[in-house]
Tab-separated table of C-alpha atoms in Angstrom:
chain	number	residue	atom	x	y	z
A	1	MET	CA	27.073	-21.850	-60.631
A	2	GLY	CA	27.242	-21.929	-56.872
A	3	GLU	CA	25.868	-23.897	-53.954
A	4	VAL	CA	23.393	-22.989	-51.225
A	5	ILE	CA	21.773	-24.619	-48.205
A	6	LEU	CA	17.984	-24.771	-48.398
A	7	LEU	CA	16.117	-24.817	-45.092
A	8	LYS	CA	12.525	-25.997	-45.311
A	9	LEU	CA	10.055	-24.633	-42.780
A	10	GLY	CA	7.390	-26.662	-41.009
A	11	GLU	CA	4.945	-24.994	-38.624
A	12	VAL	CA	6.358	-21.571	-39.419
A	13	ALA	CA	4.846	-21.791	-42.913
A	14	LEU	CA	1.367	-22.089	-41.327
A	15	LYS	CA	1.525	-18.943	-39.211
A	16	GLY	CA	-0.515	-16.767	-41.562
A	17	LEU	CA	-0.123	-13.032	-40.966
A	18	ASN	CA	2.451	-13.720	-38.214
A	19	ARG	CA	4.687	-15.821	-40.438
A	20	ARG	CA	7.158	-13.071	-41.278
A	21	SER	CA	7.910	-12.371	-37.613
A	22	PHE	CA	8.667	-16.084	-37.075
A	23	GLU	CA	10.901	-16.112	-40.152
A	24	GLU	CA	12.804	-13.076	-38.903
A	25	VAL	CA	13.546	-14.774	-35.579
A	26	LEU	CA	14.556	-17.982	-37.339
A	27	MET	CA	16.952	-16.149	-39.666
A	28	LYS	CA	18.487	-14.323	-36.705
A	29	ASN	CA	19.024	-17.671	-34.975
A	30	VAL	CA	20.606	-19.147	-38.108
A	31	LYS	CA	22.993	-16.209	-38.487
A	32	ARG	CA	24.068	-16.520	-34.865
A	33	ARG	CA	24.842	-20.230	-35.278
A	34	LEU	CA	26.939	-19.630	-38.407
A	35	LYS	CA	29.234	-16.924	-37.054
A	36	ASP	CA	32.290	-19.179	-36.949
A	37	ALA	CA	31.428	-21.171	-40.110
A	38	GLY	CA	32.162	-18.344	-42.552
A	39	GLU	CA	30.324	-15.483	-44.237
A	40	PHE	CA	26.763	-16.304	-45.286
A	41	ALA	CA	23.768	-14.390	-46.579
A	42	VAL	CA	20.499	-15.609	-45.056
A	43	SER	CA	17.138	-14.795	-46.648
A	44	ALA	CA	13.608	-16.209	-46.703
A	45	ARG	CA	11.267	-16.651	-49.675
A	46	GLN	CA	8.301	-18.947	-50.273
A	47	SER	CA	8.578	-20.981	-47.037
A	48	THR	CA	12.274	-21.629	-47.623
A	49	VAL	CA	15.305	-20.045	-45.983
A	50	TYR	CA	18.330	-19.667	-48.260
A	51	VAL	CA	21.799	-19.857	-46.713
A	52	GLU	CA	24.275	-18.649	-49.352
A	53	PRO	CA	28.065	-18.640	-48.803
A	54	LEU	CA	29.725	-15.335	-49.574
A	55	ASP	CA	33.301	-16.611	-49.844
A	56	HIS	CA	35.165	-19.810	-50.654
A	57	ALA	CA	36.320	-20.190	-47.046
A	58	ALA	CA	32.779	-20.851	-45.817
A	59	ASP	CA	32.480	-24.318	-44.257
A	60	MET	CA	29.376	-25.783	-45.886
A	61	ASP	CA	29.563	-29.059	-43.942
A	62	LEU	CA	29.639	-27.243	-40.614
A	63	ALA	CA	26.954	-24.803	-41.732
A	64	GLY	CA	24.634	-27.629	-42.720
A	65	GLU	CA	25.146	-29.397	-39.399
A	66	ARG	CA	24.431	-26.190	-37.466
A	67	CYS	CA	21.333	-25.346	-39.503
A	68	GLY	CA	19.930	-28.812	-38.855
A	69	LYS	CA	19.771	-27.985	-35.133
A	70	VAL	CA	17.884	-24.709	-35.484
A	71	PHE	CA	14.325	-25.047	-34.245
A	72	GLY	CA	11.850	-24.105	-36.952
A	73	VAL	CA	13.745	-26.008	-39.671
A	74	VAL	CA	11.928	-29.218	-40.631
A	75	SER	CA	14.535	-30.346	-43.187
A	76	TYR	CA	17.681	-29.038	-44.845
A	77	THR	CA	19.811	-29.871	-47.856
A	78	ARG	CA	22.764	-28.573	-49.806
A	79	ALA	CA	21.746	-27.703	-53.340
A	80	GLY	CA	23.435	-26.724	-56.590
A	81	THR	CA	22.122	-23.620	-58.351
A	82	ALA	CA	21.379	-23.414	-62.073
A	83	GLU	CA	20.003	-20.878	-64.499
A	84	LYS	CA	16.272	-21.249	-65.160
A	85	ASP	CA	16.848	-23.026	-68.430
A	86	LEU	CA	16.083	-26.721	-68.969
A	87	PRO	CA	19.451	-27.720	-70.544
A	88	ALA	CA	21.251	-25.834	-67.743
A	89	ILE	CA	19.202	-27.685	-65.119
A	90	GLN	CA	19.955	-31.039	-66.767
A	91	GLU	CA	23.685	-30.392	-66.903
A	92	ARG	CA	23.777	-29.072	-63.342
A	93	ALA	CA	21.952	-32.117	-61.981
A	94	ALA	CA	24.349	-34.507	-63.742
A	95	GLU	CA	27.403	-32.591	-62.528
A	96	TYR	CA	26.342	-31.630	-59.000
A	97	LEU	CA	25.017	-35.082	-58.073
A	98	ARG	CA	27.734	-37.058	-59.870
A	99	ASP	CA	29.157	-38.826	-56.819
A	100	GLN	CA	25.744	-39.910	-55.551
A	101	LEU	CA	24.496	-40.995	-58.986
A	102	GLU	CA	27.584	-43.135	-59.557
A	103	GLU	CA	27.033	-44.976	-56.260
A	104	VAL	CA	23.366	-45.961	-56.726
A	105	ARG	CA	21.471	-48.251	-59.086
A	106	THR	CA	17.990	-46.690	-59.109
A	107	PHE	CA	16.651	-43.145	-58.938
A	108	LYS	CA	13.676	-40.956	-59.646
A	109	VAL	CA	13.213	-37.223	-60.251
A	110	GLU	CA	10.759	-35.013	-58.371
A	111	CYS	CA	10.133	-31.379	-59.260
A	112	LYS	CA	8.594	-28.342	-57.597
A	113	ARG	CA	7.877	-25.457	-59.979
A	114	SER	CA	7.250	-22.395	-57.796
A	115	ASP	CA	7.749	-20.080	-60.779
A	116	LYS	CA	4.624	-20.808	-62.832
A	117	LYS	CA	6.013	-18.719	-65.694
A	118	PHE	CA	8.668	-21.341	-66.397
A	119	PRO	CA	7.641	-22.871	-69.763
A	120	TYR	CA	7.847	-26.508	-68.640
A	121	LYS	CA	5.457	-28.097	-66.162
A	122	SER	CA	6.724	-30.298	-63.328
A	123	PRO	CA	6.068	-33.691	-65.005
A	124	GLU	CA	7.862	-32.498	-68.124
A	125	ILE	CA	10.870	-31.326	-66.116
A	126	CYS	CA	11.013	-34.680	-64.312
A	127	ALA	CA	10.903	-36.577	-67.610
A	128	GLU	CA	13.531	-34.415	-69.323
A	129	VAL	CA	15.975	-34.405	-66.395
A	130	GLY	CA	15.457	-38.131	-65.799
A	131	GLY	CA	16.110	-38.934	-69.458
A	132	TYR	CA	19.272	-36.832	-69.470
A	133	LEU	CA	20.608	-38.596	-66.363
A	134	LEU	CA	19.924	-42.027	-67.904
A	135	GLU	CA	22.022	-41.008	-70.907
A	136	LYS	CA	24.867	-39.724	-68.710
A	137	TYR	CA	24.799	-42.695	-66.325
A	138	PRO	CA	23.787	-45.814	-68.310
A	139	HIS	CA	23.990	-48.069	-65.238
A	140	LEU	CA	20.977	-46.316	-63.695
A	141	GLN	CA	17.377	-47.440	-63.757
A	142	VAL	CA	14.237	-45.509	-62.836
A	143	ASP	CA	12.294	-46.730	-59.796
A	144	VAL	CA	9.456	-44.402	-58.844
A	145	HIS	CA	8.454	-46.427	-55.775
A	146	ARG	CA	11.636	-47.220	-53.819
A	147	PRO	CA	14.581	-45.476	-55.491
A	148	ASP	CA	18.071	-45.492	-54.040
A	149	LEU	CA	18.286	-41.769	-54.762
A	150	GLU	CA	15.598	-39.131	-55.161
A	151	VAL	CA	16.764	-36.242	-57.337
A	152	ARG	CA	14.818	-33.069	-56.633
A	153	VAL	CA	14.538	-30.040	-58.899
A	154	GLU	CA	13.099	-26.762	-57.612
A	155	VAL	CA	12.379	-23.942	-60.036
A	156	ARG	CA	12.119	-20.770	-57.992
A	157	GLU	CA	12.108	-16.994	-58.511
A	158	GLN	CA	15.715	-16.353	-59.484
A	159	TYR	CA	17.298	-19.754	-59.982
A	160	ALA	CA	16.640	-23.449	-60.216
A	161	PHE	CA	18.088	-25.775	-57.591
A	162	VAL	CA	19.039	-29.445	-57.750
A	163	HIS	CA	19.611	-31.608	-54.700
A	164	ALA	CA	19.048	-35.064	-53.245
A	165	ASN	CA	18.367	-36.746	-49.917
A	166	ALA	CA	17.295	-33.894	-47.660
A	167	GLN	CA	18.170	-34.348	-43.984
A	168	PRO	CA	15.626	-34.016	-41.166
A	169	GLY	CA	15.871	-30.796	-39.176
A	170	ALA	CA	15.035	-30.082	-35.546
A	171	GLY	CA	11.396	-29.133	-36.257
A	172	GLY	CA	9.373	-27.025	-33.855
A	173	ILE	CA	9.266	-23.234	-33.952
A	174	PRO	CA	12.117	-20.711	-33.565
A	175	VAL	CA	13.558	-20.111	-30.105
A	176	GLY	CA	12.502	-16.658	-28.962
A	177	THR	CA	8.971	-16.732	-30.396
A	178	GLY	CA	7.341	-18.355	-27.356
A	179	GLY	CA	8.580	-16.212	-24.459
A	180	ARG	CA	11.063	-17.087	-21.713
A	181	GLY	CA	11.049	-20.077	-19.381
A	182	LEU	CA	13.123	-21.194	-16.395
A	183	VAL	CA	14.023	-24.886	-16.348
A	184	LEU	CA	14.937	-26.685	-13.125
A	185	ILE	CA	17.982	-28.638	-14.283
A	186	SER	CA	19.508	-31.576	-12.425
A	187	GLY	CA	22.217	-33.910	-13.646
A	188	GLY	CA	19.794	-36.656	-14.609
A	189	LEU	CA	18.227	-37.832	-17.845
A	190	ASP	CA	14.908	-36.039	-17.646
A	191	SER	CA	15.440	-32.311	-17.164
A	192	PRO	CA	17.766	-31.751	-20.187
A	193	VAL	CA	15.184	-33.491	-22.383
A	194	ALA	CA	12.405	-31.333	-20.886
A	195	ALA	CA	14.495	-28.214	-21.574
A	196	TRP	CA	15.044	-29.293	-25.188
A	197	GLN	CA	11.346	-29.981	-25.723
A	198	MET	CA	10.252	-26.572	-24.436
A	199	ALA	CA	12.928	-24.799	-26.490
A	200	LYS	CA	11.458	-26.651	-29.458
A	201	ARG	CA	8.207	-24.818	-28.725
A	202	GLY	CA	9.945	-21.460	-29.021
A	203	LEU	CA	10.896	-20.771	-25.398
A	204	GLU	CA	14.140	-18.966	-24.656
A	205	LEU	CA	15.673	-20.772	-21.688
A	206	THR	CA	17.220	-19.795	-18.394
A	207	ALA	CA	18.213	-22.629	-16.039
A	208	VAL	CA	18.408	-23.036	-12.278
A	209	HIS	CA	20.449	-25.787	-10.631
A	210	PHE	CA	20.384	-26.655	-6.947
A	211	ALA	CA	23.622	-27.758	-5.313
A	212	SER	CA	24.337	-28.963	-1.782
A	213	PRO	CA	28.068	-28.879	-1.055
A	214	PRO	CA	29.804	-30.794	0.405
A	215	TYR	CA	27.240	-33.519	-0.337
A	216	THR	CA	27.401	-32.604	-4.029
A	217	SER	CA	30.678	-31.852	-5.783
A	218	GLU	CA	31.996	-29.379	-8.318
A	219	LEU	CA	32.072	-32.293	-10.751
A	220	ALA	CA	28.286	-32.510	-10.472
A	221	HIS	CA	28.024	-28.816	-11.358
A	222	ASP	CA	30.376	-29.248	-14.318
A	223	LYS	CA	28.178	-32.119	-15.483
A	224	VAL	CA	25.151	-29.797	-15.543
A	225	VAL	CA	27.120	-27.227	-17.535
A	226	ARG	CA	28.072	-29.878	-20.094
A	227	LEU	CA	24.452	-31.014	-20.357
A	228	LEU	CA	23.302	-27.465	-21.010
A	229	GLU	CA	26.012	-27.052	-23.640
A	230	LYS	CA	24.408	-29.977	-25.471
A	231	VAL	CA	20.954	-28.410	-25.140
A	232	SER	CA	22.266	-25.023	-26.250
A	233	GLN	CA	23.223	-26.491	-29.638
A	234	TYR	CA	19.478	-26.351	-30.274
A	235	ALA	CA	18.251	-23.760	-27.763
A	236	GLY	CA	20.946	-21.113	-28.164
A	237	ARG	CA	22.471	-19.234	-25.254
A	238	ILE	CA	21.414	-20.276	-21.735
A	239	LYS	CA	22.066	-18.526	-18.442
A	240	LEU	CA	22.562	-20.965	-15.548
A	241	VAL	CA	21.815	-19.838	-11.985
A	242	THR	CA	23.160	-22.172	-9.272
A	243	VAL	CA	21.606	-22.019	-5.801
A	244	GLU	CA	23.123	-23.799	-2.775
A	245	LEU	CA	20.488	-25.471	-0.595
A	246	THR	CA	22.717	-27.277	1.902
A	247	ARG	CA	21.411	-25.636	5.073
A	248	LEU	CA	17.803	-25.901	3.935
A	249	GLN	CA	18.185	-29.594	3.103
A	250	GLU	CA	19.855	-30.318	6.423
A	251	ALA	CA	17.007	-28.563	8.243
A	252	ILE	CA	14.418	-30.613	6.350
A	253	ARG	CA	16.324	-33.805	7.135
A	254	ASP	CA	16.691	-33.008	10.837
A	255	CYS	CA	13.312	-31.468	11.637
A	256	CYS	CA	10.609	-32.419	9.126
A	257	PRO	CA	8.756	-35.747	8.864
A	258	GLU	CA	11.075	-38.086	6.987
A	259	ASP	CA	8.382	-39.487	4.687
A	260	LEU	CA	7.515	-35.959	3.500
A	261	GLY	CA	11.088	-34.740	3.082
A	262	THR	CA	11.241	-35.034	-0.708
A	263	VAL	CA	7.943	-33.227	-1.293
A	264	ILE	CA	8.877	-30.453	1.125
A	265	LEU	CA	12.229	-30.037	-0.632
A	266	ARG	CA	10.501	-29.904	-4.026
A	267	ARG	CA	8.201	-27.161	-2.768
A	268	TYR	CA	11.151	-25.041	-1.653
A	269	MET	CA	12.906	-25.669	-4.950
A	270	LEU	CA	9.834	-24.424	-6.788
A	271	ARG	CA	9.654	-21.343	-4.539
A	272	ALA	CA	13.312	-20.606	-5.235
A	273	ALA	CA	12.901	-21.222	-8.958
A	274	GLN	CA	9.956	-18.841	-9.178
A	275	ARG	CA	11.924	-16.041	-7.543
A	276	VAL	CA	14.821	-16.601	-9.928
A	277	ALA	CA	12.349	-16.683	-12.826
A	278	GLU	CA	10.844	-13.363	-11.784
A	279	GLN	CA	14.296	-11.776	-11.579
A	280	GLU	CA	15.235	-13.149	-15.019
A	281	GLY	CA	12.021	-12.108	-16.751
A	282	CYS	CA	10.722	-15.652	-17.262
A	283	GLN	CA	7.002	-16.357	-17.474
A	284	CYS	CA	6.939	-20.075	-16.635
A	285	LEU	CA	8.775	-22.889	-14.879
A	286	ILE	CA	9.802	-26.171	-16.525
A	287	THR	CA	10.558	-29.473	-14.795
A	288	GLY	CA	11.478	-32.939	-16.023
A	289	GLU	CA	8.889	-34.832	-14.001
A	290	SER	CA	7.067	-37.842	-15.448
A	291	LEU	CA	3.875	-38.982	-13.767
A	292	GLY	CA	4.445	-41.900	-11.409
A	293	GLN	CA	8.160	-42.272	-12.155
A	294	VAL	CA	9.220	-41.779	-8.510
A	295	ALA	CA	7.455	-41.108	-5.196
A	296	SER	CA	7.624	-37.320	-5.570
A	297	GLN	CA	5.983	-37.529	-9.000
A	298	THR	CA	2.625	-39.011	-8.066
A	299	LEU	CA	-0.436	-36.928	-8.821
A	300	GLN	CA	-0.882	-36.088	-5.131
A	301	ALA	CA	2.780	-35.097	-4.660
A	302	ILE	CA	2.768	-32.933	-7.778
A	303	ALA	CA	-0.385	-31.169	-6.582
A	304	CYS	CA	1.274	-30.411	-3.242
A	305	THR	CA	4.351	-29.082	-5.028
A	306	ASP	CA	2.425	-26.872	-7.456
A	307	ALA	CA	0.472	-25.275	-4.615
A	308	VAL	CA	3.411	-22.927	-3.935
A	309	ALA	CA	3.726	-21.676	-7.547
A	310	ASP	CA	2.100	-18.515	-8.874
A	311	MET	CA	3.180	-19.043	-12.490
A	312	PRO	CA	2.604	-21.913	-14.933
A	313	VAL	CA	4.661	-25.059	-14.335
A	314	PHE	CA	5.223	-26.998	-17.550
A	315	ARG	CA	6.095	-30.700	-17.442
A	316	PRO	CA	6.646	-31.732	-21.082
A	317	LEU	CA	7.596	-35.300	-20.062
A	318	ILE	CA	4.564	-35.900	-17.863
A	319	GLY	CA	3.170	-38.641	-20.130
A	320	SER	CA	6.499	-40.124	-21.263
A	321	ASP	CA	8.007	-43.379	-20.060
A	322	LYS	CA	11.720	-43.860	-19.421
A	323	ALA	CA	12.355	-45.553	-22.758
A	324	GLU	CA	10.930	-42.556	-24.632
A	325	ILE	CA	12.986	-40.134	-22.554
A	326	ILE	CA	16.158	-42.152	-23.148
A	327	LYS	CA	15.463	-42.201	-26.898
A	328	THR	CA	15.297	-38.407	-26.984
A	329	ALA	CA	18.356	-38.080	-24.720
A	330	ARG	CA	20.329	-40.168	-27.205
A	331	ARG	CA	19.051	-38.067	-30.092
A	332	ILE	CA	20.243	-34.811	-28.525
A	333	ASP	CA	23.460	-36.418	-27.199
A	334	THR	CA	22.808	-35.863	-23.491
A	335	PHE	CA	22.452	-39.539	-22.525
A	336	ASP	CA	26.124	-40.411	-21.907
A	337	THR	CA	26.653	-37.282	-19.814
A	338	SER	CA	23.445	-37.779	-17.824
A	339	ILE	CA	24.415	-41.263	-16.649
A	340	GLU	CA	27.760	-40.144	-15.209
A	341	PRO	CA	27.641	-41.126	-11.501
A	342	TYR	CA	27.731	-37.780	-9.694
A	343	GLU	CA	25.325	-37.050	-6.841
A	344	ASP	CA	22.810	-34.228	-7.186
A	345	CYS	CA	20.839	-32.660	-4.377
A	346	CYS	CA	17.668	-34.577	-5.294
A	347	THR	CA	19.330	-37.907	-4.492
A	348	ILE	CA	20.820	-37.075	-1.086
A	349	PHE	CA	18.851	-37.541	2.154
A	350	THR	CA	16.309	-39.680	0.299
A	351	PRO	CA	13.591	-40.970	2.673
A	352	ARG	CA	13.577	-44.709	3.274
A	353	HIS	CA	9.797	-44.849	2.851
A	354	PRO	CA	8.552	-41.699	1.080
A	355	ARG	CA	4.859	-40.969	1.240
A	356	THR	CA	3.333	-41.339	-2.221
A	357	LYS	CA	-0.092	-39.806	-1.489
A	358	PRO	CA	0.547	-36.753	0.677
A	359	THR	CA	-2.137	-34.172	1.330
A	360	LEU	CA	-1.519	-30.445	1.250
A	361	GLU	CA	-2.539	-30.138	4.890
A	362	MET	CA	0.011	-32.662	6.136
A	363	VAL	CA	2.797	-31.163	3.983
A	364	GLU	CA	2.118	-27.618	5.178
A	365	ARG	CA	2.050	-28.853	8.758
A	366	GLY	CA	5.359	-30.671	8.250
A	367	GLU	CA	6.989	-27.503	6.890
A	368	GLN	CA	6.229	-25.617	10.091
A	369	ALA	CA	9.094	-27.440	11.813
A	370	ILE	CA	11.663	-25.194	10.073
A	371	ASP	CA	12.127	-21.520	9.266
A	372	GLY	CA	12.253	-22.325	5.574
A	373	GLU	CA	11.682	-18.768	4.380
A	374	SER	CA	14.795	-17.461	6.139
A	375	LEU	CA	16.886	-20.346	4.840
A	376	LEU	CA	15.568	-19.775	1.327
A	377	LYS	CA	16.350	-16.051	1.407
A	378	GLU	CA	19.851	-16.838	2.623
A	379	ALA	CA	20.396	-19.291	-0.241
A	380	LEU	CA	19.187	-16.806	-2.864
A	381	GLN	CA	21.541	-14.084	-1.654
A	382	HIS	CA	24.601	-15.985	-2.861
A	383	VAL	CA	23.790	-17.472	-6.250
A	384	ARG	CA	26.337	-18.343	-8.917
A	385	THR	CA	25.754	-17.547	-12.588
A	386	THR	CA	27.264	-19.274	-15.627
A	387	HIS	CA	26.668	-18.192	-19.232
A	388	ILE	CA	26.508	-21.173	-21.579
A	389	SER	CA	26.742	-21.290	-25.354
A	390	ALA	CA	27.647	-24.279	-27.512
A	391	TYR	CA	29.359	-22.106	-30.153
């Protein structure tokens, strides 16, 4: 018999009458990720997605790794198939899991019998398969509390499956089921994590990056591209729009109150991002701000910034501390890239003593020192686009 990859669904299984539409999007995402891993058939039945290789050249290791990064998959495992016959299941478990069974000392058997017509109930299957494995591997002992290996048997519609040690998946819901969002991406730790978290909630992402040459370099832009390539392993394809704000930033530095410079810049970034979002068909903006982390992320500063937005601004990290953000950055492999020492436009012209509790009135008055609208229109006339895909 053959081998398949079983993808277990989390929230998707709870979607009621909408579940099939979520499953369709998830299967489309899986197929797209597996294009260069070989030929696979992808189908969904009973809250499980089946990924079945159609030729011997299919790379099952690569396919499993890719499937584990598809949002909507809560866990995944490679499984051996068997005919729905108890002796066949016993033999398949002993053969398919040989290497793992030879390396451990204790095990237990768990069973899920989705096909209620199968003549043996779950406890009986567990007992019969467990007894067979003890005969085949005399060094083993049963430990139902803390086994070294958990052998799982699933009796489903067409076949039975045996597997062990399922791997955690990405969780969340499939990308493309939650609409489209535009993430403001810098080269730091926070914004790639924020992008990943919103993709986990089903948003299809577009990104905007603000550059300020010659104060920021092409290396800084390449860093952002590499960060988005990491995110795209989970989020799928991402379009990056790069906007140069050099003249606007110089005007803010030269003419606006120094202590309000960061907040004024953030407001123009949000204005620019919203216009890009509207052009790209996005319904929300996403930032990596965490409350109180820096002067521009106080409650008062955020309120002044949001005053210029006419669409929702999501801040998935708003209640996270730096340690939590770093933990996620390490998980999604963006940490090492994020800490590379390239300047981004948010870190140049930083005020010596930024105001932490600005009011909207004082910020709006400070903005009157420049013709920001003209400078913003000029910047948006010459954007640069980059299409990013991890695979």
